[in-house]
Tab-separated table of C-alpha atoms in Angstrom:
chain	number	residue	atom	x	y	z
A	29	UNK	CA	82.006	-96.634	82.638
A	30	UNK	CA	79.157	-94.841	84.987
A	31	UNK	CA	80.142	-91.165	83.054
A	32	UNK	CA	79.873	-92.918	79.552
A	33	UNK	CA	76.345	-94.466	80.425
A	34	UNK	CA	74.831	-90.982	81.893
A	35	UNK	CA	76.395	-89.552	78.639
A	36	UNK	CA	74.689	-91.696	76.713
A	37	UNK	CA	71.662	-91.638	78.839
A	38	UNK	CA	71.419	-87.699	78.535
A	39	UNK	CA	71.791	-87.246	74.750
A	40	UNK	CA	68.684	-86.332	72.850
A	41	UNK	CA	67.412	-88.909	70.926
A	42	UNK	CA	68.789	-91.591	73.721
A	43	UNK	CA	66.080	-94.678	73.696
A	44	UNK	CA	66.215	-94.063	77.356
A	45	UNK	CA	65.107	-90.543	78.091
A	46	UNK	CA	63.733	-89.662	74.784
A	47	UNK	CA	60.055	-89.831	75.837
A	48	UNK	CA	60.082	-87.834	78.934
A	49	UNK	CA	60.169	-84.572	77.292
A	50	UNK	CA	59.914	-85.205	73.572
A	51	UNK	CA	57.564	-88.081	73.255
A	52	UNK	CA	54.212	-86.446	73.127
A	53	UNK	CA	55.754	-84.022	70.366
A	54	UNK	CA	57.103	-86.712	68.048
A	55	UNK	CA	53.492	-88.597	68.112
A	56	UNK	CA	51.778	-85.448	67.305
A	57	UNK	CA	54.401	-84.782	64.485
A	58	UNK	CA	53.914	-87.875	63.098
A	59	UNK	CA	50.290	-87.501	63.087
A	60	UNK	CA	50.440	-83.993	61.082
A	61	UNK	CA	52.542	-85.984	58.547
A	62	UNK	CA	50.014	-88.834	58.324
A	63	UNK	CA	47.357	-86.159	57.014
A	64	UNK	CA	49.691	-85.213	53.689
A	65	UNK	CA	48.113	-84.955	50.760
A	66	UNK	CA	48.544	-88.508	49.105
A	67	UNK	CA	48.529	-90.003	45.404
A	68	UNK	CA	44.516	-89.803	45.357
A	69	UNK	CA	44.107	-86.761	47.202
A	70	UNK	CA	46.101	-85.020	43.853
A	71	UNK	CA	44.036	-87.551	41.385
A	72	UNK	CA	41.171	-85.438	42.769
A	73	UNK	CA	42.027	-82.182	42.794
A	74	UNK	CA	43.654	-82.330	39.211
A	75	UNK	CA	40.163	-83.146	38.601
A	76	UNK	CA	38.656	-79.978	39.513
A	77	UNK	CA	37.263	-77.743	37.145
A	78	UNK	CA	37.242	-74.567	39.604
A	79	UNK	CA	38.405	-73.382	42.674
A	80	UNK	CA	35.333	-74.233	44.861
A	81	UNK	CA	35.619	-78.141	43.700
A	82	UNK	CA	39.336	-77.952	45.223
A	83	UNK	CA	37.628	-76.578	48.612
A	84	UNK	CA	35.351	-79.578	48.554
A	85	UNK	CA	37.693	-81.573	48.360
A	86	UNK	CA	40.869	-80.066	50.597
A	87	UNK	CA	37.697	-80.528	53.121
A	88	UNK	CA	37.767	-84.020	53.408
A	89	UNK	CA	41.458	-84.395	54.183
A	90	UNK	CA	43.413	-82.837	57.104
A	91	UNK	CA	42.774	-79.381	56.109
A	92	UNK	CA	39.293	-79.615	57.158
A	93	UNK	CA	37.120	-76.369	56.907
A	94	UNK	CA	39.609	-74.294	56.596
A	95	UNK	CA	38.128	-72.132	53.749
A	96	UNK	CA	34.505	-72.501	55.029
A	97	UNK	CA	34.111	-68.627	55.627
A	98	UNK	CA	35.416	-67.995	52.152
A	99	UNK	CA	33.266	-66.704	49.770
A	100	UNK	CA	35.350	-65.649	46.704
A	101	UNK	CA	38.914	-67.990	45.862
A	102	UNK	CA	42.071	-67.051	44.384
A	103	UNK	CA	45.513	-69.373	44.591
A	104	UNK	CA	46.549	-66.364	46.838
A	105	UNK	CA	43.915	-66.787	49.020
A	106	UNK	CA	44.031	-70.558	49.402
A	107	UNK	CA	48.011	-70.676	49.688
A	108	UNK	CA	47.572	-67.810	52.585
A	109	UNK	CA	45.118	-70.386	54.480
A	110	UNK	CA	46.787	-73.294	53.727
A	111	UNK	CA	50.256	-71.670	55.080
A	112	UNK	CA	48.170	-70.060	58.162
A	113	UNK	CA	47.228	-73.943	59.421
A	114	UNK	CA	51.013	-75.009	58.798
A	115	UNK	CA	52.377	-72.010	61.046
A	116	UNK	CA	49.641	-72.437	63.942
A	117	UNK	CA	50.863	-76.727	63.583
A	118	UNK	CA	54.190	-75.273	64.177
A	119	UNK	CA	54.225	-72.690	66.904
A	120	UNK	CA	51.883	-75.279	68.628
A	121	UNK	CA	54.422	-77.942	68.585
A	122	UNK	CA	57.378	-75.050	69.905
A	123	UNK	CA	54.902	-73.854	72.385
A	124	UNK	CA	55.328	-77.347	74.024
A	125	UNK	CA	58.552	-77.805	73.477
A	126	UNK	CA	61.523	-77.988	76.037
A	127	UNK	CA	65.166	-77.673	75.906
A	128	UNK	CA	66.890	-78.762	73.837
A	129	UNK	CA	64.090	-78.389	71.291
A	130	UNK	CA	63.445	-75.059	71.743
A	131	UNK	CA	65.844	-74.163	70.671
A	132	UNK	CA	65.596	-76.750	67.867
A	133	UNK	CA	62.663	-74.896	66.620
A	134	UNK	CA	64.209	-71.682	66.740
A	135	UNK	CA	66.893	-72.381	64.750
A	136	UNK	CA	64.177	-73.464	61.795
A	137	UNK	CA	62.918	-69.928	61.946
A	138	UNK	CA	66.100	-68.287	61.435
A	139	UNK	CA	65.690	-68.714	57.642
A	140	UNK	CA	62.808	-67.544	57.757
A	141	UNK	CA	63.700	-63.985	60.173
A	142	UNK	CA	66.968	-64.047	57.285
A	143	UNK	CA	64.443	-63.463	54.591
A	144	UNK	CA	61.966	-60.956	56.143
A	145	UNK	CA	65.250	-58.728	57.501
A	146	UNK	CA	66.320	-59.015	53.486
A	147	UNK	CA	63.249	-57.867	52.684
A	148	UNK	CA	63.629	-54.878	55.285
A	149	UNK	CA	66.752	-53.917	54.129
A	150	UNK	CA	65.641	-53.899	49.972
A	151	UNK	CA	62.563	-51.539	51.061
A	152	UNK	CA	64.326	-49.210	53.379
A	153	UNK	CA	67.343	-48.916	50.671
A	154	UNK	CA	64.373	-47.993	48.352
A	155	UNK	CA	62.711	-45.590	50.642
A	156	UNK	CA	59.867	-47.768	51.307
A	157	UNK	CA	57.230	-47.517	53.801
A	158	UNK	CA	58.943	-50.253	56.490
A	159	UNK	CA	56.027	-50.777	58.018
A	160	UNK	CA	54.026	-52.158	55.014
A	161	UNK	CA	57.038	-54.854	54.159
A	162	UNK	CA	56.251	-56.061	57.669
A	163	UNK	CA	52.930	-57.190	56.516
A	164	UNK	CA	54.933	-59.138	53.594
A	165	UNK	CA	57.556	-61.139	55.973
A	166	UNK	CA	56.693	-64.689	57.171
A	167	UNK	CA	54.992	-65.634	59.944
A	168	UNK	CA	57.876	-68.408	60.789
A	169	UNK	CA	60.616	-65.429	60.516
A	170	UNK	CA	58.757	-62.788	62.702
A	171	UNK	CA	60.144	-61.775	66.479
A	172	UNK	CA	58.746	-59.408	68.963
A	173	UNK	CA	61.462	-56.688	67.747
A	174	UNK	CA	59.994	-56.883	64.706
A	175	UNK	CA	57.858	-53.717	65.350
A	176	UNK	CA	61.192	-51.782	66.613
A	177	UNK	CA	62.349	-52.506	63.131
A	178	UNK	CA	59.747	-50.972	61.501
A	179	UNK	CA	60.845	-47.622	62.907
A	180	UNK	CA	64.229	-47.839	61.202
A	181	UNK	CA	64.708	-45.235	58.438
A	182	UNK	CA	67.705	-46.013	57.036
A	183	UNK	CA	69.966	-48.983	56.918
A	184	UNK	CA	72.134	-47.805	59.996
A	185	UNK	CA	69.192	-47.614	62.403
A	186	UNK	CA	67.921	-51.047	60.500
A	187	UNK	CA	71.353	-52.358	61.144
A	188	UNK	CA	72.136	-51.392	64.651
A	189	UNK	CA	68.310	-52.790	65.583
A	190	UNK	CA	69.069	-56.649	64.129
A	191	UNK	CA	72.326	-56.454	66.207
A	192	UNK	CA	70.073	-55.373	69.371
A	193	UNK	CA	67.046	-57.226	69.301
A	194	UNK	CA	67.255	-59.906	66.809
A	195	UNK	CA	68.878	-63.648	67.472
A	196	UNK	CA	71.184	-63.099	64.150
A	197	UNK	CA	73.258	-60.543	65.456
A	198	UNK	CA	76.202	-63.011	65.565
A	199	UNK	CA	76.140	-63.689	61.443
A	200	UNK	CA	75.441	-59.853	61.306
A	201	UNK	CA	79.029	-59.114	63.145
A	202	UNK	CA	81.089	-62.294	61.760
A	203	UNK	CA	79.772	-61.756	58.221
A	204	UNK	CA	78.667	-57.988	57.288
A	205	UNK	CA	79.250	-54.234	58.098
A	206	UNK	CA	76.834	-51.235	58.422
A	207	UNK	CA	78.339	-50.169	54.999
A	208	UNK	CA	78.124	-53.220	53.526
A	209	UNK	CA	74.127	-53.162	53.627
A	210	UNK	CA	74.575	-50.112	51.451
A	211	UNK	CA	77.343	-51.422	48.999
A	212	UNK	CA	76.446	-54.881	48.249
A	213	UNK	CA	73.793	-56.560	46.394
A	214	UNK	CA	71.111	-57.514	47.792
A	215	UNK	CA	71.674	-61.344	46.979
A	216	UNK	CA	75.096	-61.135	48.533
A	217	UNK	CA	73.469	-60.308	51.816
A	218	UNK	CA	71.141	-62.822	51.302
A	219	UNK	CA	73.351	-65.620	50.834
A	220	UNK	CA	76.550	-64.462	53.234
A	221	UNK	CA	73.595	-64.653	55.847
A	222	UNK	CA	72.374	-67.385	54.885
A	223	UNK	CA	76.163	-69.751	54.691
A	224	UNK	CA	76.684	-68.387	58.473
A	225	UNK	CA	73.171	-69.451	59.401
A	226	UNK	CA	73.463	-72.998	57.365
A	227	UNK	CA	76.738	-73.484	59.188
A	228	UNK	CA	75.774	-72.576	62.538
A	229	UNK	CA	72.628	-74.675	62.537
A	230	UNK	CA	74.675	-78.001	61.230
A	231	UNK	CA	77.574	-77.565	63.891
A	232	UNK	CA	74.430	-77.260	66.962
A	233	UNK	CA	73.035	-80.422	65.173
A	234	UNK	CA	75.807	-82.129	65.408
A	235	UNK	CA	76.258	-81.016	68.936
A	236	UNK	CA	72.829	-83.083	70.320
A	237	UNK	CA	74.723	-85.763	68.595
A	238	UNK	CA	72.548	-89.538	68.209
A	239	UNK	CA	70.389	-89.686	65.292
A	240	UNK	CA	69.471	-86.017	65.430
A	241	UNK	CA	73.301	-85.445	64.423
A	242	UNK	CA	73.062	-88.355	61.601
A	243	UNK	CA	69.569	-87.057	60.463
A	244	UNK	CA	70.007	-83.334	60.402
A	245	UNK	CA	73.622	-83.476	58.915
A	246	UNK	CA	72.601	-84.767	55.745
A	247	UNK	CA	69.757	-82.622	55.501
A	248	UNK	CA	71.525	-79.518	56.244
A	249	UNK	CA	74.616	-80.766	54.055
A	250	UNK	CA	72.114	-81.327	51.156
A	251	UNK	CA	70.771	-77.684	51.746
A	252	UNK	CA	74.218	-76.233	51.602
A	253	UNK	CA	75.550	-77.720	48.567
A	254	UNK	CA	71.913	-76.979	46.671
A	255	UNK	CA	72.317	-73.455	47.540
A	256	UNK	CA	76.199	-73.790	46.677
A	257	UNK	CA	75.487	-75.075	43.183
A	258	UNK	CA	72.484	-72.479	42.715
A	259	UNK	CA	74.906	-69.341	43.003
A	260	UNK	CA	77.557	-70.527	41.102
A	261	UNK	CA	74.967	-71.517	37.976
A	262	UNK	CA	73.200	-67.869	39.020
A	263	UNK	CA	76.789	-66.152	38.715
A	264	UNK	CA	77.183	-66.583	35.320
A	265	UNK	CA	77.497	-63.749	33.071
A	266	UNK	CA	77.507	-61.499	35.974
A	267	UNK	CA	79.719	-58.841	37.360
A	268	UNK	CA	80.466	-61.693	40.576
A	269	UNK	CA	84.150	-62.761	40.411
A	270	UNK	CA	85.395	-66.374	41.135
A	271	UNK	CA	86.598	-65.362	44.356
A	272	UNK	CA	83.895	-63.795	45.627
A	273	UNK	CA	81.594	-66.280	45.080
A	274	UNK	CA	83.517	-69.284	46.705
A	275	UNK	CA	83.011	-66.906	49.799
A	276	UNK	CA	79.048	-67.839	49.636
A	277	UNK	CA	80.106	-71.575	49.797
A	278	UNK	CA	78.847	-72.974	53.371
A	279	UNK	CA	81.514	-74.453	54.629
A	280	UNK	CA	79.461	-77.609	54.932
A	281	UNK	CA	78.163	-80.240	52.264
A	282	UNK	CA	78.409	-83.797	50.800
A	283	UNK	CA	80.457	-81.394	48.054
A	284	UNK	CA	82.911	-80.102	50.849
A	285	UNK	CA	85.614	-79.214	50.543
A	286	UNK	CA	86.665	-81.080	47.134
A	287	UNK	CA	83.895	-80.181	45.034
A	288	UNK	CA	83.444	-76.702	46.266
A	289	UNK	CA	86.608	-76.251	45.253
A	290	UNK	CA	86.155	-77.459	41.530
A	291	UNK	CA	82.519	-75.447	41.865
A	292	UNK	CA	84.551	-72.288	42.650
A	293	UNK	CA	86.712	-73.034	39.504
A	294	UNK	CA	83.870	-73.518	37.002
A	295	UNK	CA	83.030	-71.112	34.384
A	296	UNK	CA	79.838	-72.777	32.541
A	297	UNK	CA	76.941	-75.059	33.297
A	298	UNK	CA	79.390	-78.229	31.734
A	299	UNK	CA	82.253	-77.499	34.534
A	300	UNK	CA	79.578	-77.474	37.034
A	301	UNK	CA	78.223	-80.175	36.056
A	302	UNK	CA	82.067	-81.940	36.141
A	303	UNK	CA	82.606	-80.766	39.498
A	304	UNK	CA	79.423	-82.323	40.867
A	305	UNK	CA	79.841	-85.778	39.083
A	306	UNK	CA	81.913	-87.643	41.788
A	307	UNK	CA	78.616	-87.641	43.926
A	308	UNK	CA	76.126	-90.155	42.606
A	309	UNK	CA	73.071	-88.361	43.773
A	310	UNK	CA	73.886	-84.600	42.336
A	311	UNK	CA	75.072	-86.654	38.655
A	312	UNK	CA	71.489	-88.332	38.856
A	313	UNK	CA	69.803	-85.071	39.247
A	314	UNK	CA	71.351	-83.410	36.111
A	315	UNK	CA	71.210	-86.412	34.204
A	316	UNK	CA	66.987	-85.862	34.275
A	317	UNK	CA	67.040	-82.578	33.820
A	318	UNK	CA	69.240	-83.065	30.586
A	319	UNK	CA	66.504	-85.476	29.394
A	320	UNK	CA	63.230	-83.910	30.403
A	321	UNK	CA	63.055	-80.464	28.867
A	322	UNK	CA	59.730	-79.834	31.027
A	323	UNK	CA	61.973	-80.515	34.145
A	324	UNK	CA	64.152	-77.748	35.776
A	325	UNK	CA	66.966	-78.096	38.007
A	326	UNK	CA	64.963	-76.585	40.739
A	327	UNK	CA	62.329	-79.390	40.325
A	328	UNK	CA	64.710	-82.232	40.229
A	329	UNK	CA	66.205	-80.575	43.678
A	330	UNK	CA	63.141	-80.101	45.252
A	331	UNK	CA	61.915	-84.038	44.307
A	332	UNK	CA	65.642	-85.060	45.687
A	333	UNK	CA	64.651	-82.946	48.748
A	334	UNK	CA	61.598	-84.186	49.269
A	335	UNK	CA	62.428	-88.082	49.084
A	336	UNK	CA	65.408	-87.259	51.893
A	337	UNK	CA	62.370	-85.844	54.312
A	338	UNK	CA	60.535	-88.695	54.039
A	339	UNK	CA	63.398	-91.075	55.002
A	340	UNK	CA	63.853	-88.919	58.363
A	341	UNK	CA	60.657	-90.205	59.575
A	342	UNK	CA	61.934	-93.826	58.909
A	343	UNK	CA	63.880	-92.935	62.294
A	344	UNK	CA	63.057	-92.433	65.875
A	345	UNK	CA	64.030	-91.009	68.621
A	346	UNK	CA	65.080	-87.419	66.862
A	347	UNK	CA	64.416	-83.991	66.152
A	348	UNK	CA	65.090	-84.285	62.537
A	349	UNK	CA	61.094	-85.321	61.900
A	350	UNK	CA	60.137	-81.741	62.677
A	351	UNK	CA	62.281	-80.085	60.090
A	352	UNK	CA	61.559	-82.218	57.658
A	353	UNK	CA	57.340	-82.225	58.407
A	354	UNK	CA	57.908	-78.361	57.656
A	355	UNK	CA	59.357	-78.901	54.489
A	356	UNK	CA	57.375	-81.489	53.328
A	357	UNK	CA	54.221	-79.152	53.905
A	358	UNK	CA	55.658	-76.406	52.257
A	359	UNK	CA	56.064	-78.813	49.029
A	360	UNK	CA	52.233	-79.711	49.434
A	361	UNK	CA	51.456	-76.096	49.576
A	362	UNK	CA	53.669	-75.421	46.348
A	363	UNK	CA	51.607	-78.376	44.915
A	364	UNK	CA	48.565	-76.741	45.847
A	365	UNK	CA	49.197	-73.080	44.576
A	366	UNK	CA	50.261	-74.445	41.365
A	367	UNK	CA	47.002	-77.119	40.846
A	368	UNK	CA	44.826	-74.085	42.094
A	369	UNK	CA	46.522	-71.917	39.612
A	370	UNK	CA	46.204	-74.014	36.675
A	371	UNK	CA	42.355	-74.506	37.546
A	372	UNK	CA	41.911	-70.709	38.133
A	373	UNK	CA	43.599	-70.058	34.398
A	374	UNK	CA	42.014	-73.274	32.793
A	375	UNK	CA	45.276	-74.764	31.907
A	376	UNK	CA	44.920	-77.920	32.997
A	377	UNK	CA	47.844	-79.298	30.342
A	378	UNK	CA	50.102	-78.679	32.820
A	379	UNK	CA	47.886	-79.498	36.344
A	380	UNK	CA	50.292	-82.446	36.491
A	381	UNK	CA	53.011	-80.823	36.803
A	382	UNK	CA	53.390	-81.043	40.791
A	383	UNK	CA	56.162	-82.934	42.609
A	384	UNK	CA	54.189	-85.936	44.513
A	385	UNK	CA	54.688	-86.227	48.244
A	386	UNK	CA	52.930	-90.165	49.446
């Protein structure tokens, strides 16, 4: 009985232990996410009639003075500074950070280091000037090799440089070849990257085990089967055979492995929509897309995702709160660009059209 009690004892997430290393961390988590943009907060800036009345009032919530040196606005402009404060929130919280967080954290970034290095590999295939896409890539995804990839003049050095100096050089040698950078599409890349990633990230969840196993799982499985629906709607009418696609599937998902397997078989949006039905949640989400015209299926996935990052801070005691504070942001920065865009245009007809957060 003494091993099972230090086993328990040394999990993350254990009541016991929890607040020795990650206590401080969760609090100051939790506080970011008490300074979302709430219900009033949007009543106001929907009332804005141009950009400097949205600065007045993203002043008085958590975002502070953030655009006090600004003379001139744009949506650009404001979505840059609003994603700057986000990405200095983060790296402060993985600055402090121990093991096993750390490498928590890191793993969150790999999406983001997945994009930028898909974004490498589309400008160097198109003889672009490497070292101007760097200025493109997201903070979140950038690593100190970055620089040494900026060097790279064709896709062999580019390739040989992620396997060197990059932490996803193991999806690079499970998942692609030098030549396939030049043969495949560019979206292929992207999402055979992105299933190893999605995979690898759910199986070191589960390996913290507690609620940061329970938490993260769902999360992650939710990611995987929105991205698994998302090709196989995106495939059709394309040169992208059946078989090929079901290779994209993560390998994870509330869908796994039965509905994959009917999502692999589909050939329109109506067999999709059959293979997803056994799960209550997906049928919901297609069911108010079929009667709100205004409402895509991207919408109606993003409002599912945000309501399942909201329940993760109903929990304690897990990593799954910092995950979920990132993507919650990222949804109030969405919500911004698109209020401050509608202002900027005078379209205000459609200013509502935001997904709520609080």
């Amino acid at each position: 009985m003494d091993w099972l009690l230090r086993l328990w004892v040394l999990q993350p997430g254990s009541m016991a232990t929890f607040n020795v290393d990650d206590g401080y961390l969760e609090g100051l988590c939790r506080g970011y996410r008490s300074g979302i943009l709430k219900t009033t907060d949007y009543a106001n800036l929907t009332q804005c009639d141009i950009l400097d009345d949205m600065k007045l009032h993203l002043a008085q919530t958590d975002y502070g003075d953030f655009l006090a040196n600004e003379s001139k606005l744009t949506p650009t402009l404001i979505a840059e500074k609003c994603r700057e404060k986000l990405i200095n929130e983060f790296f402060h919280l993985r600055a402090h950070a121990v093991e096993p967080l750390a490498t928590f954290l890191d793993y969150i970034t790999y999406g983001y280091m997945i994009d930028n290095i898909v974004l490498l590999i589309t400008g160097t295939l198109h003889e672009r000037d490497t070292s101007e896409l760097i200025e493109k890539c997201h903070p979140l995804g950038m690593f100190d090799a970055m620089a040494t990839l900026s060097m790279s003049h064709n896709v062999s050095d580019l390739y040989h440089s992620v396997l060197v100096d990059t932490p996803l050089a193991p999806y690079f040698v499970n998942c692609l070849s030098e030549e396939d950078l030049d043969e495949m599409n560019i979206e292929l890349i992207r999402n055979t990257l992105f299933k190893a990633y999605l995979e690898d990230f759910y199986h070191y969840c589960q390996t913290l085990g507690g609620t940061t196993a329970e938490v993260m799982g769902d999360l992650l499985k939710f990611e995987a089967d929105r991205r698994s629906i998302t090709i196989t709607i995106n495939s059709f009418g394309t040169e992208l055979t059946k078989d090929d696609r079901e290779k994209l599937y993560p390998e994870i998902g509330f869908l796994y492995p039965e509905g994959i397997a009917r999502l692999a078989k589909a050939e329109d949006i109506e067999q999709v929509r059959g293979a997803i039905d056994y799960c209550g949640a997906y049928r919901n989400l297609f069911q108010e897309t079929s009667f709100n015209a205004d409402k895509s299926l991207e919408d109606a996935f993003f409002e599912y995702e945000v309501e399942l990052n909201k329940l993760a801070f109903e929990q304690q005691f897990h990593y799954g709160i910092y995950y979920s504070y990132l993507k919650l942001k990222e949804q109030e920065i969405r919500n911004i660009v698109w209020i401050s865009e509608c202002v900027a245009q005078n379209m205000k007809s459609q200013i509502n059209q935001y997904i709520p957060i609080f």
